[in-house]
């Protein structure tokens, strides 16, 4: 930890670092009902497809998506899943053509609604103080996050009044690559005129975040513990430069590093 550079920018993940997330009970049912309401509004005949069928397939699609994400932690430069891939391939692969055509045409909006229906979000205690410390030290903060729908994250930050605290927001669905592709971190650093070597990157898991930081050669590769931090899909020969339990731990590291003169 003592070897951490003084960061010229702080790049941070969204889920697990800025916010804690929790899946809402029965969110798949609510989403299935929404899909059927959309079918009705658009005069789509789903040809025998029921709400129960859609709920079952949303559950299956979520599991497929999770396994796909684990697999995409292996390539050096993975791209992000398209909205249409999720709805047409992972959810509606066996649906009648009218239903598949509808979700293909409306996949982006369905992903946005699903992001709101699926999870509750709460800013992690201590993260506001991290932003305060970074601002006081002239260290810009950039979000670098994998997500199927970055708009959901942007909307959350708008609601809680935090949007202006970030110099930039980089989301995988918007830039079409996903961590551990190091391009994600390079894009975040470039957004504030820095290189990865001048930045800290803070994420909450090993296979997407710490690995991404190592591939990008960040100046400080920091792991913040969250609910699923140690649920590794496979063994990884990477280590973080520092591990913190929560934003308070990150705040301590940041205050110590920014109190030193730049070498």
CSV table of N, CA, C and O in Angstrom, one decimal, residues 4-5 196-197 199-202 217-222 241:
chain,number,residue,atom,x,y,z
A,4,UNK,N,1.7,3.1,-3.4
A,4,UNK,CA,0.7,3.7,-4.3
A,4,UNK,C,1.2,5.1,-4.7
A,4,UNK,O,1.6,5.9,-3.9
A,5,UNK,N,1.0,5.4,-6.0
A,5,UNK,CA,1.3,6.7,-6.5
A,5,UNK,C,0.3,7.7,-6.0
A,5,UNK,O,-0.8,7.3,-5.6
A,196,UNK,N,-3.4,5.8,-18.0
A,196,UNK,CA,-3.8,4.8,-17.0
A,196,UNK,C,-2.7,4.7,-15.9
A,196,UNK,O,-3.0,4.6,-14.7
A,197,UNK,N,-1.5,4.9,-16.3
A,197,UNK,CA,-0.4,4.9,-15.3
A,197,UNK,C,-0.4,6.0,-14.3
A,197,UNK,O,0.1,5.9,-13.2
A,199,UNK,N,-3.3,7.0,-13.0
A,199,UNK,CA,-4.6,6.9,-12.3
A,199,UNK,C,-4.7,5.7,-11.3
A,199,UNK,O,-3.9,4.7,-11.5
A,200,UNK,N,-5.6,5.8,-10.4
A,200,UNK,CA,-6.0,4.7,-9.6
A,200,UNK,C,-7.3,4.1,-10.3
A,200,UNK,O,-8.1,4.9,-10.8
A,201,UNK,N,-7.4,2.8,-10.2
A,201,UNK,CA,-8.7,2.2,-10.6
A,201,UNK,C,-9.2,1.4,-9.4
A,201,UNK,O,-8.5,0.6,-8.8
A,202,UNK,N,-10.5,1.6,-9.1
A,202,UNK,CA,-11.1,1.0,-8.0
A,202,UNK,C,-12.3,0.2,-8.5
A,202,UNK,O,-13.3,0.7,-9.0
A,217,UNK,N,-2.3,-1.5,-16.9
A,217,UNK,CA,-1.1,-0.9,-16.2
A,217,UNK,C,-1.5,0.3,-15.4
A,217,UNK,O,-0.7,1.3,-15.5
A,218,UNK,N,-2.5,0.3,-14.6
A,218,UNK,CA,-2.9,1.5,-13.8
A,218,UNK,C,-1.8,1.7,-12.7
A,218,UNK,O,-1.1,0.8,-12.3
A,219,UNK,N,-1.8,3.0,-12.3
A,219,UNK,CA,-0.8,3.4,-11.3
A,219,UNK,C,-1.2,2.8,-9.9
A,219,UNK,O,-0.3,2.7,-9.1
A,220,UNK,N,-2.5,2.6,-9.7
A,220,UNK,CA,-3.0,2.0,-8.4
A,220,UNK,C,-4.2,1.1,-8.7
A,220,UNK,O,-5.2,1.6,-9.2
A,221,UNK,N,-4.0,-0.2,-8.4
A,221,UNK,CA,-5.1,-1.1,-8.7
A,221,UNK,C,-5.7,-1.5,-7.4
A,221,UNK,O,-5.1,-2.3,-6.6
A,222,UNK,N,-6.9,-1.0,-7.1
A,222,UNK,CA,-7.5,-1.1,-5.8
A,222,UNK,C,-8.8,-1.9,-5.8
A,222,UNK,O,-9.6,-1.7,-6.7
A,241,UNK,N,-3.2,-3.9,-5.7
A,241,UNK,CA,-2.2,-3.2,-5.0
A,241,UNK,C,-2.6,-2.8,-3.6
A,241,UNK,O,-1.8,-2.7,-2.7
